[in-house]
mmCIF file of C-alpha atoms in Angstrom:
data_model
loop_
_atom_site.group_PDB
_atom_site.id
_atom_site.type_symbol
_atom_site.label_atom_id
_atom_site.label_comp_id
_atom_site.label_asym_id
_atom_site.label_seq_id
_atom_site.Cartn_x
_atom_site.Cartn_y
_atom_site.Cartn_z
ATOM 1 C CA UNK A 229 -0.001 -0.018 -0.029
ATOM 2 C CA UNK A 230 1.305 3.350 -0.933
ATOM 3 C CA UNK A 231 1.723 5.494 2.089
ATOM 4 C CA UNK A 232 3.617 8.031 4.112
ATOM 5 C CA UNK A 233 4.569 6.866 7.513
ATOM 6 C CA UNK A 234 5.373 9.209 10.488
ATOM 7 C CA UNK A 235 6.623 8.197 13.852
ATOM 8 C CA UNK A 236 5.849 8.849 16.627
ATOM 9 C CA UNK A 237 2.232 9.802 16.226
ATOM 10 C CA UNK A 238 2.122 11.379 19.678
ATOM 11 C CA UNK A 239 4.927 12.675 21.753
ATOM 12 C CA UNK A 240 5.151 14.650 24.981
ATOM 13 C CA UNK A 241 8.672 16.025 25.700
ATOM 14 C CA UNK A 242 10.361 18.719 27.794
ATOM 15 C CA UNK A 243 12.119 21.854 26.704
ATOM 16 C CA UNK A 244 15.560 21.343 25.396
ATOM 17 C CA UNK A 245 15.495 17.593 24.896
ATOM 18 C CA UNK A 246 16.317 16.777 21.288
ATOM 19 C CA UNK A 247 13.938 14.738 19.240
ATOM 20 C CA UNK A 248 13.521 13.385 15.850
ATOM 21 C CA UNK A 249 10.205 12.793 14.029
ATOM 22 C CA UNK A 250 10.792 10.248 11.276
ATOM 23 C CA UNK A 251 9.031 10.241 7.965
ATOM 24 C CA UNK A 252 9.123 7.466 5.334
ATOM 25 C CA UNK A 253 7.449 7.037 1.975
ATOM 26 C CA UNK A 254 7.295 3.839 -0.195
ATOM 27 C CA UNK A 255 6.252 5.553 -3.474
ATOM 28 C CA UNK A 256 9.735 6.496 -4.772
ATOM 29 C CA UNK A 257 8.867 10.117 -4.606
ATOM 30 C CA UNK A 258 11.537 12.706 -5.237
ATOM 31 C CA UNK A 259 9.907 15.491 -3.339
ATOM 32 C CA UNK A 260 9.245 15.519 0.421
ATOM 33 C CA UNK A 261 8.248 18.213 2.816
ATOM 34 C CA UNK A 262 7.256 18.929 6.400
ATOM 35 C CA UNK A 263 4.505 21.144 7.674
ATOM 36 C CA UNK A 264 3.137 22.243 11.066
ATOM 37 C CA UNK A 265 -0.590 22.737 11.622
ATOM 38 C CA UNK A 266 -1.681 25.325 14.287
ATOM 39 C CA UNK A 267 -5.286 26.291 15.075
ATOM 40 C CA UNK A 268 -6.220 29.413 13.136
ATOM 41 C CA UNK A 269 -2.945 29.297 11.118
ATOM 42 C CA UNK A 270 -3.576 26.417 8.827
ATOM 43 C CA UNK A 271 -0.525 24.539 7.549
ATOM 44 C CA UNK A 272 2.876 26.167 7.180
ATOM 45 C CA UNK A 273 5.785 24.620 5.333
ATOM 46 C CA UNK A 274 8.781 24.108 7.383
ATOM 47 C CA UNK A 275 11.322 22.486 5.006
ATOM 48 C CA UNK A 276 11.181 20.717 1.876
ATOM 49 C CA UNK A 277 13.420 18.489 -0.254
ATOM 50 C CA UNK A 278 13.586 18.126 -3.965
ATOM 51 C CA UNK A 279 15.710 15.000 -3.940
ATOM 52 C CA UNK A 280 18.477 13.301 -1.904
ATOM 53 C CA UNK A 281 20.933 15.768 -0.315
ATOM 54 C CA UNK A 282 18.771 18.643 -1.591
ATOM 55 C CA UNK A 283 16.826 20.549 1.113
ATOM 56 C CA UNK A 284 15.586 24.089 1.427
ATOM 57 C CA UNK A 285 13.738 26.251 3.830
ATOM 58 C CA UNK A 286 9.997 26.728 3.807
ATOM 59 C CA UNK A 287 8.086 29.447 5.483
ATOM 60 C CA UNK A 288 8.846 28.596 9.180
ATOM 61 C CA UNK A 289 12.236 26.758 9.407
ATOM 62 C CA UNK A 290 13.477 28.341 12.603
ATOM 63 C CA UNK A 291 14.213 25.703 15.344
ATOM 64 C CA UNK A 292 14.142 22.793 12.967
ATOM 65 C CA UNK A 293 16.544 20.721 10.939
ATOM 66 C CA UNK A 294 16.099 18.127 8.350
ATOM 67 C CA UNK A 295 18.262 15.678 6.431
ATOM 68 C CA UNK A 296 17.639 13.682 3.198
ATOM 69 C CA UNK A 297 20.269 10.968 2.995
ATOM 70 C CA UNK A 298 17.933 8.434 1.412
ATOM 71 C CA UNK A 299 15.020 9.050 -1.104
ATOM 72 C CA UNK A 300 12.495 7.404 1.051
ATOM 73 C CA UNK A 301 13.313 9.080 4.400
ATOM 74 C CA UNK A 302 13.074 12.734 5.496
ATOM 75 C CA UNK A 303 13.398 13.113 9.301
ATOM 76 C CA UNK A 304 12.483 16.301 11.094
ATOM 77 C CA UNK A 305 14.971 17.144 14.020
ATOM 78 C CA UNK A 306 14.237 19.479 16.818
ATOM 79 C CA UNK A 307 17.634 20.061 18.417
ATOM 80 C CA UNK A 308 16.229 21.979 21.476
ATOM 81 C CA UNK A 309 12.497 21.910 21.394
ATOM 82 C CA UNK A 310 10.521 24.824 22.850
ATOM 83 C CA UNK A 311 6.958 25.115 23.926
ATOM 84 C CA UNK A 312 6.172 27.196 20.856
ATOM 85 C CA UNK A 313 6.947 24.139 18.729
ATOM 86 C CA UNK A 314 3.911 22.278 20.341
ATOM 87 C CA UNK A 315 2.015 21.517 17.172
ATOM 88 C CA UNK A 316 0.638 18.868 14.917
ATOM 89 C CA UNK A 317 3.253 17.977 12.262
ATOM 90 C CA UNK A 318 2.646 16.507 8.732
ATOM 91 C CA UNK A 319 5.040 14.891 6.325
ATOM 92 C CA UNK A 320 4.231 14.861 2.714
ATOM 93 C CA UNK A 321 5.716 13.516 -0.486
ATOM 94 C CA UNK A 322 5.149 14.073 -4.095
ATOM 95 C CA UNK A 323 6.378 12.498 -7.395
ATOM 96 C CA UNK A 324 7.952 15.735 -8.274
ATOM 97 C CA UNK A 325 6.682 18.727 -6.413
ATOM 98 C CA UNK A 326 3.285 19.974 -7.213
ATOM 99 C CA UNK A 327 3.648 20.359 -10.836
ATOM 100 C CA UNK A 328 3.197 16.763 -11.723
ATOM 101 C CA UNK A 329 1.055 15.360 -8.997
ATOM 102 C CA UNK A 330 -0.400 15.738 -5.584
ATOM 103 C CA UNK A 331 1.065 15.785 -2.110
ATOM 104 C CA UNK A 332 0.572 12.526 -0.256
ATOM 105 C CA UNK A 333 0.330 13.226 3.487
ATOM 106 C CA UNK A 334 1.176 11.188 6.528
ATOM 107 C CA UNK A 335 -1.255 10.897 9.401
ATOM 108 C CA UNK A 336 0.417 13.498 11.423
ATOM 109 C CA UNK A 337 2.528 13.606 14.652
ATOM 110 C CA UNK A 338 1.216 15.554 17.530
ATOM 111 C CA UNK A 339 4.022 17.065 19.603
ATOM 112 C CA UNK A 340 3.684 18.632 23.025
ATOM 113 C CA UNK A 341 6.698 20.391 24.508
ATOM 114 C CA UNK A 342 6.366 21.171 28.188
ATOM 115 C CA UNK B 188 4.071 38.220 0.616
ATOM 116 C CA UNK B 189 2.004 35.401 -0.648
ATOM 117 C CA UNK B 190 -1.117 34.593 1.239
ATOM 118 C CA UNK B 191 -4.161 32.366 0.981
ATOM 119 C CA UNK B 192 -7.402 33.460 2.608
ATOM 120 C CA UNK B 193 -10.291 31.376 3.416
ATOM 121 C CA UNK B 194 -12.777 33.856 4.978
ATOM 122 C CA UNK B 195 -15.190 31.292 6.390
ATOM 123 C CA UNK B 196 -13.794 29.541 9.501
ATOM 124 C CA UNK B 197 -16.908 27.353 9.913
ATOM 125 C CA UNK B 198 -19.838 26.509 7.660
ATOM 126 C CA UNK B 199 -22.960 24.474 8.462
ATOM 127 C CA UNK B 200 -25.119 23.150 5.751
ATOM 128 C CA UNK B 201 -28.049 20.606 5.533
ATOM 129 C CA UNK B 202 -27.365 17.267 3.796
ATOM 130 C CA UNK B 203 -28.454 17.664 0.249
ATOM 131 C CA UNK B 204 -27.891 21.382 0.154
ATOM 132 C CA UNK B 205 -25.284 22.945 -2.116
ATOM 133 C CA UNK B 206 -21.919 24.141 -0.917
ATOM 134 C CA UNK B 207 -19.505 26.827 -1.706
ATOM 135 C CA UNK B 208 -16.255 27.333 0.093
ATOM 136 C CA UNK B 209 -14.337 30.528 -0.666
ATOM 137 C CA UNK B 210 -10.646 31.019 -1.331
ATOM 138 C CA UNK B 211 -8.623 33.968 -2.318
ATOM 139 C CA UNK B 212 -4.919 34.246 -2.842
ATOM 140 C CA UNK B 213 -2.399 36.949 -3.091
ATOM 141 C CA UNK B 214 0.485 36.287 -5.545
ATOM 142 C CA UNK B 215 1.935 38.188 -8.430
ATOM 143 C CA UNK B 216 1.457 35.519 -11.011
ATOM 144 C CA UNK B 217 -1.014 32.697 -11.395
ATOM 145 C CA UNK B 218 -0.004 30.183 -8.889
ATOM 146 C CA UNK B 219 -0.778 26.391 -8.897
ATOM 147 C CA UNK B 220 -3.984 26.023 -6.793
ATOM 148 C CA UNK B 221 -5.266 23.084 -4.837
ATOM 149 C CA UNK B 222 -8.081 22.097 -2.420
ATOM 150 C CA UNK B 223 -7.373 19.526 0.156
ATOM 151 C CA UNK B 224 -9.691 17.794 2.653
ATOM 152 C CA UNK B 225 -8.837 16.611 6.164
ATOM 153 C CA UNK B 226 -10.917 14.224 8.010
ATOM 154 C CA UNK B 227 -10.626 14.164 11.822
ATOM 155 C CA UNK B 228 -7.415 12.462 12.878
ATOM 156 C CA UNK B 229 -6.200 12.018 9.364
ATOM 157 C CA UNK B 230 -3.811 13.651 6.990
ATOM 158 C CA UNK B 231 -4.905 15.787 3.990
ATOM 159 C CA UNK B 232 -6.115 14.342 0.832
ATOM 160 C CA UNK B 233 -6.162 16.199 -2.499
ATOM 161 C CA UNK B 234 -9.656 17.024 -3.827
ATOM 162 C CA UNK B 235 -8.542 18.843 -7.035
ATOM 163 C CA UNK B 236 -6.029 21.011 -8.483
ATOM 164 C CA UNK B 237 -5.570 23.711 -11.152
ATOM 165 C CA UNK B 238 -2.484 24.309 -13.191
ATOM 166 C CA UNK B 239 -3.689 25.874 -16.445
ATOM 167 C CA UNK B 240 -6.374 25.549 -19.016
ATOM 168 C CA UNK B 241 -10.020 25.136 -18.270
ATOM 169 C CA UNK B 242 -10.793 27.321 -15.315
ATOM 170 C CA UNK B 243 -13.462 24.836 -14.053
ATOM 171 C CA UNK B 244 -11.961 21.740 -12.620
ATOM 172 C CA UNK B 245 -13.473 18.601 -11.481
ATOM 173 C CA UNK B 246 -12.227 16.649 -8.427
ATOM 174 C CA UNK B 247 -13.098 13.541 -6.463
ATOM 175 C CA UNK B 248 -16.183 13.070 -4.389
ATOM 176 C CA UNK B 249 -18.291 15.312 -6.684
ATOM 177 C CA UNK B 250 -16.292 18.548 -5.960
ATOM 178 C CA UNK B 251 -15.476 21.166 -8.420
ATOM 179 C CA UNK B 252 -13.602 24.437 -8.257
ATOM 180 C CA UNK B 253 -13.517 27.584 -10.533
ATOM 181 C CA UNK B 254 -10.389 29.555 -10.946
ATOM 182 C CA UNK B 255 -11.312 33.349 -11.497
ATOM 183 C CA UNK B 256 -8.178 35.241 -12.354
ATOM 184 C CA UNK B 257 -9.761 38.785 -12.076
ATOM 185 C CA UNK B 258 -10.896 37.914 -8.554
ATOM 186 C CA UNK B 259 -7.794 35.909 -7.487
ATOM 187 C CA UNK B 260 -10.240 33.241 -6.310
ATOM 188 C CA UNK B 261 -10.454 29.498 -6.447
ATOM 189 C CA UNK B 262 -13.830 28.594 -4.869
ATOM 190 C CA UNK B 263 -14.795 24.959 -4.205
ATOM 191 C CA UNK B 264 -18.350 23.793 -4.832
ATOM 192 C CA UNK B 265 -20.493 20.724 -4.541
ATOM 193 C CA UNK B 266 -24.127 20.661 -5.735
ATOM 194 C CA UNK B 267 -25.419 18.271 -3.016
ATOM 195 C CA UNK B 268 -23.498 17.683 0.172
ATOM 196 C CA UNK B 269 -23.399 14.347 1.914
ATOM 197 C CA UNK B 270 -22.976 13.729 5.584
ATOM 198 C CA UNK B 271 -19.574 12.198 4.880
ATOM 199 C CA UNK B 272 -18.351 15.493 3.540
ATOM 200 C CA UNK B 273 -18.019 16.879 7.040
ATOM 201 C CA UNK B 274 -14.454 17.721 7.437
ATOM 202 C CA UNK B 275 -11.876 20.545 7.275
ATOM 203 C CA UNK B 276 -11.121 21.953 3.915
ATOM 204 C CA UNK B 277 -7.954 23.657 2.988
ATOM 205 C CA UNK B 278 -7.053 25.843 -0.088
ATOM 206 C CA UNK B 279 -3.439 25.854 -0.912
ATOM 207 C CA UNK B 280 -1.153 27.531 -3.643
ATOM 208 C CA UNK B 281 2.153 26.369 -4.935
ATOM 209 C CA UNK B 282 4.614 29.109 -5.858
ATOM 210 C CA UNK B 283 8.239 29.421 -6.778
ATOM 211 C CA UNK B 284 10.263 28.420 -9.757
ATOM 212 C CA UNK B 285 9.402 24.819 -9.278
ATOM 213 C CA UNK B 286 6.178 25.174 -7.467
ATOM 214 C CA UNK B 287 7.851 23.850 -4.381
ATOM 215 C CA UNK B 288 6.871 26.330 -1.741
ATOM 216 C CA UNK B 289 3.312 25.980 -0.505
ATOM 217 C CA UNK B 290 0.965 28.153 1.313
ATOM 218 C CA UNK B 291 -2.215 26.978 2.939
ATOM 219 C CA UNK B 292 -5.233 28.782 3.961
ATOM 220 C CA UNK B 293 -6.469 28.561 7.569
ATOM 221 C CA UNK B 294 -9.145 26.062 6.660
ATOM 222 C CA UNK B 295 -12.878 25.928 6.710
ATOM 223 C CA UNK B 296 -14.594 23.483 8.985
ATOM 224 C CA UNK B 297 -17.760 21.920 7.396
ATOM 225 C CA UNK B 298 -20.595 20.522 9.514
ATOM 226 C CA UNK B 299 -23.362 18.669 7.788
ATOM 227 C CA UNK B 300 -26.738 18.441 9.530
ATOM 228 C CA UNK B 301 -29.159 15.725 8.610
#
């Protein structure tokens, strides 16, 4: 089954404790991206990757890091989480950006930073 | 700056009634336009997209949307709403040289009453 898998789905952590949210897709998509969803703000793009070893900042990259060492994986790293990073996070992939297809979303990862 | 506006935070319609969800965007050129739907606890699913050509586009689940350049709008419509259409709807634009930066509206929550 074609899918985007995120882990963990739910996480409660404390300020400053490094964490990684993994994202994996099995569709051989070149393009992957991360979003955060906050009430009243919709989804905002954090980082995106056009292919392996190619990443770029989205609209709200501060406080986040990403890496793309393999085509299927695109982890989101919070080196020193803060309470304002409490949010619902979505990973998405596409065959090649939005020009050729749709974004396939994972089910989301709800992060709480205390 | 690019922006996407969905002026209706919440809409309630009766089952069988028609539906129109509004979306306006602010961008210098014609962006790539999308509507996504998010069911509770799920990721987002593409309903339809507009890249070029016919300004009336058909999507899944009986939805359609019309691009109006003069109004910078991309409103979503459905002639007869079903109870299963209750969800959150997001309008989005893809901009940039490769359409790889995305801006989402804040969403419209749809309630369907029997």
